[in-house]
PDB file of C-alpha atoms in Angstrom:
ATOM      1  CA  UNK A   9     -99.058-268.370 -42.436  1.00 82.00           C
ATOM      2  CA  UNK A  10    -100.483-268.666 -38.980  1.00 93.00           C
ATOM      3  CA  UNK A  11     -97.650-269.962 -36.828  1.00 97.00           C
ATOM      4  CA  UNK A  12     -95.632-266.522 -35.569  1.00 98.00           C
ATOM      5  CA  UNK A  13     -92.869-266.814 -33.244  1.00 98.00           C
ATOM      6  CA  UNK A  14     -91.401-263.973 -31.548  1.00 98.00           C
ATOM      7  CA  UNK A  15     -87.403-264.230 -30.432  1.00 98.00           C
ATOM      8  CA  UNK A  16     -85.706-262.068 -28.030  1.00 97.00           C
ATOM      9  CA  UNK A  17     -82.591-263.206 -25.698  1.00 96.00           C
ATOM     10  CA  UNK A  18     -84.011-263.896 -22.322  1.00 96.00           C
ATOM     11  CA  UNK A  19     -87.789-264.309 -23.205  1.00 97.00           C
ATOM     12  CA  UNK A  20     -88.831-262.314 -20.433  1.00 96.00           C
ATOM     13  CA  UNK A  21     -89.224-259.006 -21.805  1.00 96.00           C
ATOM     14  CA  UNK A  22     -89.208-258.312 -25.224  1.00 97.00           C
ATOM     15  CA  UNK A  23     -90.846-261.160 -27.314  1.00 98.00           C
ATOM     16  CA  UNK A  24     -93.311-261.931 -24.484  1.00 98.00           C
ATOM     17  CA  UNK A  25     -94.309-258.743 -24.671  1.00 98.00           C
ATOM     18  CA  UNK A  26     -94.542-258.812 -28.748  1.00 98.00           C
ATOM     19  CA  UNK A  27     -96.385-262.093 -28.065  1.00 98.00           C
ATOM     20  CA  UNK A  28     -98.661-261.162 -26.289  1.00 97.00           C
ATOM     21  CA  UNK A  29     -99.785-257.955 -28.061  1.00 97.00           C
ATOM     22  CA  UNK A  30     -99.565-260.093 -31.449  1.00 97.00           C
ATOM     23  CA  UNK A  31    -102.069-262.817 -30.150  1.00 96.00           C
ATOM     24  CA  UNK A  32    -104.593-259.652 -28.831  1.00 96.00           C
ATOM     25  CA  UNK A  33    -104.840-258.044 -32.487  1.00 96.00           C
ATOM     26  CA  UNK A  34    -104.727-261.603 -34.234  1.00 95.00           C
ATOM     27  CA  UNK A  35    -107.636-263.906 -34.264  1.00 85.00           C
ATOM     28  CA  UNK A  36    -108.115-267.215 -32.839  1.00 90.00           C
ATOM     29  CA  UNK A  37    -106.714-268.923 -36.322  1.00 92.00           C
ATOM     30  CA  UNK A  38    -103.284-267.606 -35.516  1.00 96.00           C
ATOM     31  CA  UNK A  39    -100.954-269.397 -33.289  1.00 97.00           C
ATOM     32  CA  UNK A  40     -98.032-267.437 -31.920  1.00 98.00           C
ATOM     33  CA  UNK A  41     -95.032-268.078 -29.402  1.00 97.00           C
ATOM     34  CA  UNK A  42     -92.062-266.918 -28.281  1.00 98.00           C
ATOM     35  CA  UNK A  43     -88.821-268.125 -26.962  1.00 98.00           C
ATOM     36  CA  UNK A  44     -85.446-266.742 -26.195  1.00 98.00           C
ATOM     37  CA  UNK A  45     -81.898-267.161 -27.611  1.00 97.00           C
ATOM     38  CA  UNK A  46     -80.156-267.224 -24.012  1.00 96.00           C
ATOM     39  CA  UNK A  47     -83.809-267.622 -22.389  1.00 92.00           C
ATOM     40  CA  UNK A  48     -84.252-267.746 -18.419  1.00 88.00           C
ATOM     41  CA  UNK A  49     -85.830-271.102 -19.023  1.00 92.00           C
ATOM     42  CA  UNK A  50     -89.466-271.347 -16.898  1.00 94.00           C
ATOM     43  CA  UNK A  51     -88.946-267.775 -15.898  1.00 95.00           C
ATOM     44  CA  UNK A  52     -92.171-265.455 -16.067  1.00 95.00           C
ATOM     45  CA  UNK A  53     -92.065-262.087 -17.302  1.00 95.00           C
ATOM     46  CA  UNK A  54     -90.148-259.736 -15.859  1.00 95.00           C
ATOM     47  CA  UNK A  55     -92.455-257.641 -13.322  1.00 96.00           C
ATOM     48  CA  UNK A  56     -91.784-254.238 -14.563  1.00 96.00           C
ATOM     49  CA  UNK A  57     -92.866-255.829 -18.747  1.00 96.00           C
ATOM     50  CA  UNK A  58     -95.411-256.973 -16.665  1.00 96.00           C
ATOM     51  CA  UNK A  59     -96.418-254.187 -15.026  1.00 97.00           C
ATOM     52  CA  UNK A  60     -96.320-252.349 -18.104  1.00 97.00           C
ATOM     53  CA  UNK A  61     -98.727-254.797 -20.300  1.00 96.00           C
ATOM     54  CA  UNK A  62    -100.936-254.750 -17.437  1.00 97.00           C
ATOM     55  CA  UNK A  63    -101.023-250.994 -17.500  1.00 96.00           C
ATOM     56  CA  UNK A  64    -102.551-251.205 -21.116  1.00 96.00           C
ATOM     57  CA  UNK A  65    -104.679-254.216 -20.886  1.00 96.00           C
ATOM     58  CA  UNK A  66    -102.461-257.392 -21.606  1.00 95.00           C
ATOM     59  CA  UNK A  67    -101.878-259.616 -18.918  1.00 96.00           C
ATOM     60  CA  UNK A  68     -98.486-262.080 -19.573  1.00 96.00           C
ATOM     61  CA  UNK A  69     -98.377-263.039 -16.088  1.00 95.00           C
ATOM     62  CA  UNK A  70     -99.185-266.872 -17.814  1.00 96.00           C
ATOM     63  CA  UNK A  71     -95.752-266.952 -19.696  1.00 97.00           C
ATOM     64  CA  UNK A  72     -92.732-268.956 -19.171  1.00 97.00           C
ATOM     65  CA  UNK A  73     -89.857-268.526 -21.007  1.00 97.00           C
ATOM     66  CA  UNK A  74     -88.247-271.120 -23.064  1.00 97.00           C
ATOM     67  CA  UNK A  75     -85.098-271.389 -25.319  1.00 98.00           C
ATOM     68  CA  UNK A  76     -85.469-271.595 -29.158  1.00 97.00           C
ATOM     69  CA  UNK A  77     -84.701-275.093 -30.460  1.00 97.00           C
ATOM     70  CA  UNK A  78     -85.340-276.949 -33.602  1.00 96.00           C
ATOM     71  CA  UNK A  79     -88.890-277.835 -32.980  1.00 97.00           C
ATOM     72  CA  UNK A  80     -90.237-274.128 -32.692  1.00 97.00           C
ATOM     73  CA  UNK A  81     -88.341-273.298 -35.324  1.00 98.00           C
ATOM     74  CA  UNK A  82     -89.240-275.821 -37.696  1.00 97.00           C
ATOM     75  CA  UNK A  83     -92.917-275.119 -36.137  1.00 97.00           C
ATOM     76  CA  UNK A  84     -92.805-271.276 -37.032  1.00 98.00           C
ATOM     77  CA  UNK A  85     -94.018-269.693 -40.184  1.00 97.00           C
ATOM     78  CA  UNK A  86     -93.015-266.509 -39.410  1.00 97.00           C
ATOM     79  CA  UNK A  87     -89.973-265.462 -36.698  1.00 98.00           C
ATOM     80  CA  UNK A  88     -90.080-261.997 -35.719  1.00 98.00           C
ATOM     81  CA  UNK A  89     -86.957-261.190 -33.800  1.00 98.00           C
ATOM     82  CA  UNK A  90     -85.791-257.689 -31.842  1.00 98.00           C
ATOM     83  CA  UNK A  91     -82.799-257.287 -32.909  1.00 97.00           C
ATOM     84  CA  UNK A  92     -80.451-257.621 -35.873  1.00 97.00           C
ATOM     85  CA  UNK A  93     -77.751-259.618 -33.925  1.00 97.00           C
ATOM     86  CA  UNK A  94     -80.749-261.987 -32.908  1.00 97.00           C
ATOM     87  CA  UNK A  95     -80.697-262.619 -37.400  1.00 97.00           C
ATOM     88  CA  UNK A  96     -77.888-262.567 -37.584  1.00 97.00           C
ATOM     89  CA  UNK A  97     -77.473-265.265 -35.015  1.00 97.00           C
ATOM     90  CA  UNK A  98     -80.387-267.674 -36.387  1.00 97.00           C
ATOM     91  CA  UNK A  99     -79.524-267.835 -39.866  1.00 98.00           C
ATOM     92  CA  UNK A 100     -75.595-268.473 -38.967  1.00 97.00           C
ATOM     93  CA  UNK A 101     -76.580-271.466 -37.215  1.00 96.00           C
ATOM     94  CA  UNK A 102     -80.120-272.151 -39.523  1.00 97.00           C
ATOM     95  CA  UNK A 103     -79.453-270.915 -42.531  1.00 97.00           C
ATOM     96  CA  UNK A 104     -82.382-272.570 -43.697  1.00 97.00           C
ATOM     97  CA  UNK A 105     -84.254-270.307 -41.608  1.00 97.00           C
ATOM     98  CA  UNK A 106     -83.789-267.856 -44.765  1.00 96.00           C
ATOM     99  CA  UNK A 107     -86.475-265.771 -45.713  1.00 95.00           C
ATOM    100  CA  UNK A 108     -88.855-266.546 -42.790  1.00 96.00           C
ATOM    101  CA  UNK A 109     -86.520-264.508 -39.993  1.00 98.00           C
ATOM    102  CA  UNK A 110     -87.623-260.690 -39.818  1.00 98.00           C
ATOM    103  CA  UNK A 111     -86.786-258.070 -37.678  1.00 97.00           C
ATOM    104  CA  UNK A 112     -90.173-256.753 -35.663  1.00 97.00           C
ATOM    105  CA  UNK A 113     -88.763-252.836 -35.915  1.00 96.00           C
ATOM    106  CA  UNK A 114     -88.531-253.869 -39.886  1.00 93.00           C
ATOM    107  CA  UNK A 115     -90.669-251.059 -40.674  1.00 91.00           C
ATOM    108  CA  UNK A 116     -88.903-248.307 -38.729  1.00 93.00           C
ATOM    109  CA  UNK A 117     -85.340-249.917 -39.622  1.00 95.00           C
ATOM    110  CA  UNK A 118     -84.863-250.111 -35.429  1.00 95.00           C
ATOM    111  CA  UNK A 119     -83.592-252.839 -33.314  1.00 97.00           C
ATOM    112  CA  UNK A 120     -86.030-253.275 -30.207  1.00 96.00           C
ATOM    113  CA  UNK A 121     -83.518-252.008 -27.321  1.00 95.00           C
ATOM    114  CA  UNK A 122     -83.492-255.025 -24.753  1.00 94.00           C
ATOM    115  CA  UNK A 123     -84.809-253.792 -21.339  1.00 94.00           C
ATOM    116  CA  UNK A 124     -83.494-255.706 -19.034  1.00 92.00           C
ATOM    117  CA  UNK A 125     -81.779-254.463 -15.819  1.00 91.00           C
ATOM    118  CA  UNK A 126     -82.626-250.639 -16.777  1.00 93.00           C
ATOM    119  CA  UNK A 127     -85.432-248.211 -15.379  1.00 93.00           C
ATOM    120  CA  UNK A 128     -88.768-248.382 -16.027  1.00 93.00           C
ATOM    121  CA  UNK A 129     -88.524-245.737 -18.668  1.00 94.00           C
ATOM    122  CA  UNK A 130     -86.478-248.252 -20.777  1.00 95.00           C
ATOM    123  CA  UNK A 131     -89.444-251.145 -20.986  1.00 96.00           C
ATOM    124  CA  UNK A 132     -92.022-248.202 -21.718  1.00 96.00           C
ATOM    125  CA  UNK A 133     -89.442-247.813 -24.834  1.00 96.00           C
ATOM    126  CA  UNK A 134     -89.606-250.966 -25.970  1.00 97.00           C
ATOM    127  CA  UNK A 135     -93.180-251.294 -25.069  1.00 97.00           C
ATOM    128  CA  UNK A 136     -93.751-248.453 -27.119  1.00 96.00           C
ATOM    129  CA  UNK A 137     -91.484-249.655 -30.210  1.00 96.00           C
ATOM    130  CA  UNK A 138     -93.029-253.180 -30.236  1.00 97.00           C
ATOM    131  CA  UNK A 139     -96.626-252.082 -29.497  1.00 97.00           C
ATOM    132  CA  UNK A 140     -95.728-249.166 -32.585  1.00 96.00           C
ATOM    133  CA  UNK A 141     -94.799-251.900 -35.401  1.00 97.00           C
ATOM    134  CA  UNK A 142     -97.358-254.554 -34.294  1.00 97.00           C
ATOM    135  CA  UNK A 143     -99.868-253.270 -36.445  1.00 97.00           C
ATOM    136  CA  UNK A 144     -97.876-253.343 -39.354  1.00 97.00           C
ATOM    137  CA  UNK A 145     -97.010-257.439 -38.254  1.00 97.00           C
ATOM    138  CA  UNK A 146    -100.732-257.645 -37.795  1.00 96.00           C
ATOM    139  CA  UNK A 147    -101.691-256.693 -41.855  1.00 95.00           C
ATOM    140  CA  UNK A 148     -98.741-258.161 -43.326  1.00 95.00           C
ATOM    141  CA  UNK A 149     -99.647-261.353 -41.514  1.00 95.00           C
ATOM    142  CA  UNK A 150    -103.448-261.902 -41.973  1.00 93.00           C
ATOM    143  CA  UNK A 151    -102.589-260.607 -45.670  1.00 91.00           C
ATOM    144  CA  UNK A 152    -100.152-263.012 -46.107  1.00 85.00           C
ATOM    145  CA  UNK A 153     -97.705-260.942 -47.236  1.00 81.00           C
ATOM    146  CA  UNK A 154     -94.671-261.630 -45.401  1.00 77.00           C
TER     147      UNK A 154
END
């Protein structure tokens, strides 16, 4: 298992942002992605996600977001997604996609609350929640135990 893709809505704030932190704490052997279920296509990351990943040493400023489509998801080993709805979503329309779609706040039992269009102190959350479970993602995943 060394194909992770992370899912949020826009792909600008959340699963970048779980991306990016994933590929720091993984090695080179891992490939990971992320895309968005209503994605700002080609957008980068929102400044303030930005800002905030800067802050503690990850730069995303390379990222574009792109909507999920059969390809990544046929590509993925492993789809961590931010919120319930986002499962719920997948597997109505993939329900192949059974058994490989997880939650990234799994281990807390916590949606990821979207950002977006809110103050600063609301991407410091969700920095905070996704940069919280990562190392759990990180284990499970090199273990192979997802």
């Amino acid at each position: 298992m060394n194909k992770i893709l992370v899912i949020c809505t826009g792909n600008i704030c959340r699963s970048p942002t779980g991306e990016y932190l994933l590929r720091s704490k993984l090695g080179p052997e891992y490939k990971v992605m992320s895309a968005g279920l209503g994605a700002l296509v080609d957008h980068g990351p929102e400044p303030t996600a930005q800002k905030i990943a800067m802050d503690h040493g990850i730069d995303m400023s390379a990222h574009h977001a792109r909507q999920v489509n059969m390809d990544i998801l046929k590509w993925a080993d492993l789809i961590l997604v931010m919120e319930n709805g986002h499962k719920r979503e997948l597997l109505h329309k993939y329900p192949w996609l059974e058994g490989k779609v997880f939650r990234y706040g799994e281990p807390a039992q916590v949606d990821i609350p979207d950002p977006y269009r809110r103050p600063e102190s609301a991407f410091q959350m969700a920095w905070n929640f996704i940069e919280k479970m990562t190392p759990y993602w990180v284990e499970k995943i090199q273990q192979g135990k997802v």
